Each structure stands twice: as C-alpha cells, then as structure tokens.
Coordinates of C-alpha atoms in Angstrom, one line a residue:
X1 CA 67.8 46.7 81.9
X2 CA 68.4 48.5 78.6
X3 CA 69.3 46.0 75.9
X4 CA 70.5 47.0 72.4
X5 CA 72.2 45.7 69.3
X6 CA 75.2 47.5 67.8
X7 CA 77.3 47.2 64.7
X8 CA 77.0 47.4 60.9
X9 CA 73.7 46.6 59.3
X10 CA 73.3 42.8 59.3
X11 CA 76.3 42.3 61.6
X12 CA 74.8 43.6 64.9
X13 CA 75.9 42.1 68.2
X14 CA 73.9 42.1 71.4
X15 CA 74.8 44.6 74.2
X16 CA 73.6 46.2 77.4
X17 CA 73.8 49.8 78.6
X18 CA 75.3 49.7 82.1
X19 CA 74.5 52.0 85.0
X20 CA 77.2 54.5 83.9
X21 CA 75.8 54.7 80.3
X22 CA 78.6 52.5 78.9
X23 CA 77.6 50.0 76.2
X24 CA 78.8 46.5 77.1
X25 CA 79.2 43.7 74.5
X26 CA 77.3 40.6 75.7
X27 CA 77.9 38.5 72.6
X28 CA 80.0 36.0 74.6
X29 CA 76.9 35.3 76.6
X30 CA 74.0 35.4 74.1
X31 CA 73.9 35.1 70.3
X32 CA 71.4 37.8 69.6
X33 CA 68.5 39.6 71.2
X34 CA 66.0 37.4 69.4
X35 CA 63.7 34.4 69.8
X36 CA 64.3 32.3 72.9
X37 CA 66.9 34.7 74.2
X38 CA 64.0 37.1 75.0
X39 CA 62.5 34.7 77.6
X40 CA 62.2 35.8 81.2
X41 CA 64.8 33.3 82.3
X42 CA 67.3 34.4 79.7
X43 CA 66.8 38.0 80.5
X44 CA 67.2 37.3 84.2
X45 CA 70.5 35.6 83.4
X46 CA 71.7 38.6 81.4
X47 CA 70.7 40.9 84.3
X48 CA 72.8 38.8 86.6
X49 CA 76.1 39.3 84.6
X50 CA 78.9 41.3 86.0
X51 CA 78.9 43.9 83.2
X52 CA 82.2 45.5 84.4
X53 CA 84.0 42.3 83.2
X54 CA 82.5 42.6 79.7
X55 CA 84.1 44.5 76.8
X56 CA 83.1 48.2 76.2
X57 CA 81.7 49.3 72.9
X58 CA 82.5 52.7 71.5
X59 CA 79.6 55.1 71.8
X60 CA 80.1 56.1 68.2
X61 CA 79.2 52.5 67.0
X62 CA 76.0 52.3 65.0
X63 CA 72.9 51.2 67.0
X64 CA 70.8 48.7 65.1
X65 CA 67.2 47.6 65.7
X66 CA 66.9 46.5 69.3
X67 CA 65.4 43.1 68.4
X68 CA 66.7 40.7 65.8
X69 CA 65.0 38.0 63.6
X70 CA 61.6 39.6 64.1
X71 CA 58.8 37.3 62.9
X72 CA 55.9 39.6 63.0
X73 CA 55.6 43.4 63.1
X74 CA 52.0 44.0 64.1
X75 CA 50.5 47.5 64.3
X76 CA 47.4 49.0 65.8
X77 CA 45.6 51.9 64.1
X78 CA 43.6 54.7 65.5
X79 CA 44.4 53.6 69.1
X80 CA 44.5 57.2 70.5
X81 CA 41.1 58.9 70.6
X82 CA 42.7 62.3 69.9
X83 CA 44.6 61.0 66.9
X84 CA 41.4 59.4 65.5
X85 CA 39.7 62.7 65.8
X86 CA 42.5 64.5 63.9
X87 CA 42.3 61.8 61.2
X88 CA 38.6 62.4 60.8
X89 CA 37.8 58.8 62.0
X90 CA 35.8 57.4 64.8
X91 CA 37.4 55.4 67.6
X92 CA 37.1 51.8 66.3
X93 CA 34.8 49.4 68.2
X94 CA 37.7 46.8 68.0
X95 CA 41.4 47.4 67.4
X96 CA 42.4 48.1 63.8
X97 CA 45.2 45.7 63.0
X98 CA 47.7 46.0 60.1
X99 CA 51.3 44.9 59.4
X100 CA 54.6 46.5 58.7
X101 CA 56.8 44.1 56.7
X102 CA 59.9 43.1 58.6
X103 CA 62.0 44.4 55.8
X104 CA 60.9 47.9 57.0
X105 CA 62.9 47.5 60.2
X106 CA 66.0 49.6 60.7
X107 CA 68.0 51.2 63.4
X108 CA 66.8 54.1 65.5
X109 CA 69.2 56.6 63.9
X110 CA 69.3 55.2 60.3
X111 CA 68.2 57.3 57.4
X112 CA 64.6 57.2 56.4
X113 CA 64.1 56.8 52.7
X114 CA 61.3 58.6 50.8
X115 CA 60.1 55.9 48.4
X116 CA 59.6 56.3 44.6
X117 CA 56.5 58.3 43.8
X118 CA 55.9 59.4 47.4
X119 CA 54.4 62.9 48.2
X120 CA 52.9 62.1 51.6
X121 CA 55.5 60.4 53.8
X122 CA 54.5 61.0 57.4
X123 CA 55.7 60.2 61.0
X124 CA 54.1 58.5 64.0
X125 CA 55.9 58.0 67.4
X126 CA 54.6 54.8 69.0
X127 CA 55.2 52.6 72.0
X128 CA 56.5 49.2 70.8
X129 CA 55.8 46.0 72.8
X130 CA 58.2 43.1 72.3
X131 CA 56.9 39.6 73.0
X132 CA 59.2 37.3 75.1
X133 CA 56.9 34.3 75.7
X134 CA 54.9 32.6 73.1
X135 CA 51.1 32.2 73.4
X136 CA 47.7 31.7 71.9
X137 CA 44.4 32.8 73.4
X138 CA 46.3 34.6 76.1
X139 CA 44.2 35.8 79.1
X140 CA 44.3 39.6 79.5
X141 CA 45.1 39.2 83.2
X142 CA 48.3 37.3 82.3
X143 CA 49.2 39.2 79.1
X144 CA 52.1 41.2 80.6
X145 CA 53.8 38.0 81.5
X146 CA 54.4 37.6 77.8
X147 CA 56.3 40.9 77.4
X148 CA 60.1 41.0 77.1
X149 CA 60.2 44.7 77.0
X150 CA 59.3 48.0 75.4
X151 CA 60.8 50.3 72.8
X152 CA 60.3 53.4 70.7
X153 CA 58.9 52.8 67.2
X154 CA 58.6 55.4 64.4
X155 CA 55.7 54.1 62.3
X156 CA 56.6 55.9 59.1
X157 CA 53.6 56.0 56.8
X158 CA 53.0 57.0 53.2
X159 CA 49.5 58.4 53.3
X160 CA 48.7 58.2 49.6
X161 CA 49.8 54.6 49.4
X162 CA 48.0 53.8 52.6
X163 CA 44.7 55.6 52.0
X164 CA 44.3 56.5 48.4
X165 CA 45.6 53.5 46.4
X166 CA 42.9 50.9 47.2
X167 CA 43.3 47.9 49.4
X168 CA 44.6 47.7 53.0
X169 CA 46.8 50.1 54.8
X170 CA 49.8 47.8 54.6
X171 CA 51.1 49.1 51.3
X172 CA 51.7 52.5 52.9
X173 CA 53.3 51.2 56.0
X174 CA 56.0 48.7 55.0
X175 CA 58.4 50.5 52.7
X176 CA 62.1 50.0 53.4
X177 CA 63.2 52.0 56.5
X178 CA 59.6 52.7 57.6
X179 CA 60.1 50.9 60.9
X180 CA 62.9 52.3 63.0
X181 CA 63.0 50.6 66.4
X182 CA 65.1 51.3 69.5
X183 CA 67.5 52.5 70.7
X184 CA 66.9 50.1 73.6
X185 CA 64.7 47.2 74.5
X186 CA 63.8 48.2 78.0
X187 CA 62.7 45.4 80.3
X188 CA 59.4 45.7 82.2
X189 CA 61.0 46.1 85.6
X190 CA 62.1 49.6 84.5
X191 CA 58.7 50.7 83.3
X192 CA 56.3 51.1 86.2
X193 CA 53.3 51.8 84.0
X194 CA 53.5 51.5 80.1
X195 CA 50.2 53.5 80.1
X196 CA 51.7 56.6 81.7
X197 CA 54.7 57.6 79.4
X198 CA 55.2 60.9 77.8
X199 CA 56.0 60.7 74.0
X200 CA 57.0 63.3 71.5
X201 CA 58.3 63.9 67.9
X202 CA 59.9 66.8 66.3
X203 CA 60.7 67.6 62.6
X204 CA 63.5 70.1 62.1
X205 CA 63.2 71.1 65.7
X206 CA 59.5 71.8 65.6
X207 CA 57.5 69.7 67.9
X208 CA 54.5 68.2 66.2
X209 CA 53.6 65.3 68.6
X210 CA 53.5 65.9 72.3
X211 CA 51.3 63.2 73.9
X212 CA 51.1 60.4 76.4
X213 CA 50.3 56.7 76.4
X214 CA 47.6 57.7 78.9
X215 CA 45.3 58.4 76.0
X216 CA 45.6 55.0 74.5
X217 CA 42.2 53.5 73.8
X218 CA 43.1 49.8 73.9
X219 CA 45.9 49.2 76.4
X220 CA 48.7 46.7 76.2
X221 CA 47.2 43.7 78.1
X222 CA 44.1 43.9 76.0
X223 CA 46.0 44.2 72.7
X224 CA 48.1 41.1 73.5
X225 CA 45.1 39.1 74.5
X226 CA 43.1 40.3 71.4
X227 CA 45.8 39.6 68.9
X228 CA 46.4 36.2 70.3
X229 CA 42.9 35.2 69.3
X230 CA 43.9 35.6 65.7
X231 CA 47.5 34.4 65.6
X232 CA 50.1 32.9 67.9
X233 CA 52.4 35.4 69.3
X234 CA 56.1 34.4 69.3
X235 CA 59.2 35.7 71.0
X236 CA 60.6 38.6 69.1
X237 CA 57.2 39.7 67.6
X238 CA 56.7 43.5 67.9
X239 CA 53.4 45.2 68.5
X240 CA 53.3 48.9 67.7
X241 CA 50.4 50.3 69.7
X242 CA 49.3 53.5 67.9
X243 CA 50.2 57.2 68.0
X244 CA 49.0 60.3 69.7
X245 CA 47.9 63.4 67.7
X246 CA 50.2 65.6 65.7
X247 CA 51.0 63.6 62.6
X248 CA 51.5 65.4 59.3
X249 CA 48.2 64.2 58.0
X250 CA 46.4 66.0 60.8
X251 CA 48.0 69.4 60.2
X252 CA 45.9 72.1 58.5
X253 CA 47.0 72.0 55.8
X254 CA 48.8 68.6 56.0
X255 CA 52.6 68.6 56.3
X256 CA 54.7 65.8 54.9
X257 CA 58.4 64.9 55.1
X258 CA 60.9 66.1 52.5
X259 CA 64.4 65.0 51.7
X260 CA 66.9 66.9 53.8
X261 CA 64.7 67.1 56.9
X262 CA 65.4 65.4 60.2
X263 CA 63.2 63.8 62.8
X264 CA 63.8 63.4 66.5
X265 CA 61.5 61.5 68.7
X266 CA 61.3 59.7 72.1
X267 CA 59.3 58.1 74.8
X268 CA 59.9 58.6 78.5
X269 CA 62.3 55.9 79.8
X270 CA 62.8 54.3 76.4
X271 CA 65.3 56.6 74.7
X272 CA 65.5 58.9 71.7
X273 CA 65.7 58.3 67.9
X274 CA 67.1 60.7 65.4
X275 CA 66.7 60.2 61.6
X276 CA 67.7 62.0 58.5
X277 CA 65.2 61.9 55.7
X278 CA 66.6 61.3 52.2
X279 CA 65.2 60.4 48.8
X280 CA 65.5 56.7 48.1
X281 CA 68.7 56.5 45.9
X282 CA 66.9 53.8 43.9
X283 CA 63.8 55.9 43.3

C-alpha cells in the first residue's frame, strides 16, 4: 500500500494511491497518517477499504510529507562504506546518530531553500524508515515488527555548518526544507527486502548518486534495536539510514547546490522526488 498526504502546507489530508495510480482521499476513515494511525491494525483496516468508493484527488494537488506530526527525525551518518570512503572517514565502529529538526520536514516536491550564509548546501538520497509501533530495548529479531513503512528522504546538508562551525553535525542538517520526505509511505508488504533497493539522485539531469541499500553497513533491524537502547521509538518517528556515494562533498573538486538548480531522486519501489533549489527569501 502506498500512503500519502496531499493538500496545502499545514492542511494536508491522508490519501492512498490505488492500483490504477489514482489518489484516493481517506480522510473520512482516518484523521492523519500519524501516531496511532500508523499501527499495524490501523494500516490493515485502511488496506481493507474499497477505494473505488472514496473520492478521487486531482493528480495536480500538492503532495506533502508522507507522515504527519513527526516526533523525532533521527539520522544515521557514514552508514555506507563507499560514502565513508569518499568523505575521508572510517566506517564507524557503532552507528553515528544525529538529528534533523522536525521543522526541516517538507513535501517531496517542495522547494529547497539555501539558507543565509550557505556556500556548501549538499544532497543525500536516503532510505527512510517510519516507526509504527512504540518500543524500548527492541530485540533485533523483532525490530521489523515496529516498521509502518519506508519512504524516500533527501537529507539536505550544509557542509560548512555541519563540519566547520564547531559542535555537532545537527546545525548543518536541520535548516528549513532540509528534510523532504515521500512521496509515499510504502508499507512493508510491498518491499521484499529493504536492503536490496536501487537508489539515485540527479542535479540538473546529471546523475551523481547511483547506489543501492545493499552497501548499507548497519541494516534496518540493527538500527532500530540500537536506537531503542538510547530512546523510546514512537509511532511516526523517522529514521533516515544513510546515503551511498556521490554527494557533492565527495566530488573532486566538491560541487554544491546553487539557486536555480533542480534535484531529482528516487528509490526503487518508493517513488521519486523533484525539488527546485532557491535562495531563502528571508536570507
């Protein structure tokens, strides 16, 4: 099942993409794709609906972030061996954990803003994992039972803020619009193996990233179990699991985003994002 949220920013309604590719409004059945509505039982109830009886939504309607009311947006750094190498870093002995602020979340096709003072805004296509069942100290063997679905994440990063301005990575990761998610939240029954998905990203039609989740160092069950040692995981939390090589920082010389450019990125089975890059009008 492919779930999505559509409508103006802050007024999104829940929807499903039916077998014919038609968007169907499910707001009469569920308030939002958030919190308890992401449980396995609620998702099963949505899957049982006769979608042909539900209103169609125009395919020109804005697509918002595929999850609402996100509590935590947790990211894993250097989780692809080949990306660590291009960054000049060793594969970490334990997962590198940082946060994107939830105010960074935006729709998959919304504009990405280059923040004030930025010269090194970069891209990262990543597999997002959305939690559907709360837990602490989750056993790795049971970890996938806590997954509501998967989505595409573009982990936009300002490298100077992240790496050159002292402190943690967070300040370069959480600027407004630095977290496009979606277009869809794809339920696990549609993804045979989250560790065997092609992923790619292009800037102005040039492909920079062309990788696969096969090269992920720490896989999804381990990450869920690991993170749950340090915090409770709640329905609607997003885990962004790292990026393959090909980021702007890794080019020789480095290449960074400029106003007027466009990004297009996707993951096999999870859909495609397209973003225009513009200077922040408040910068």
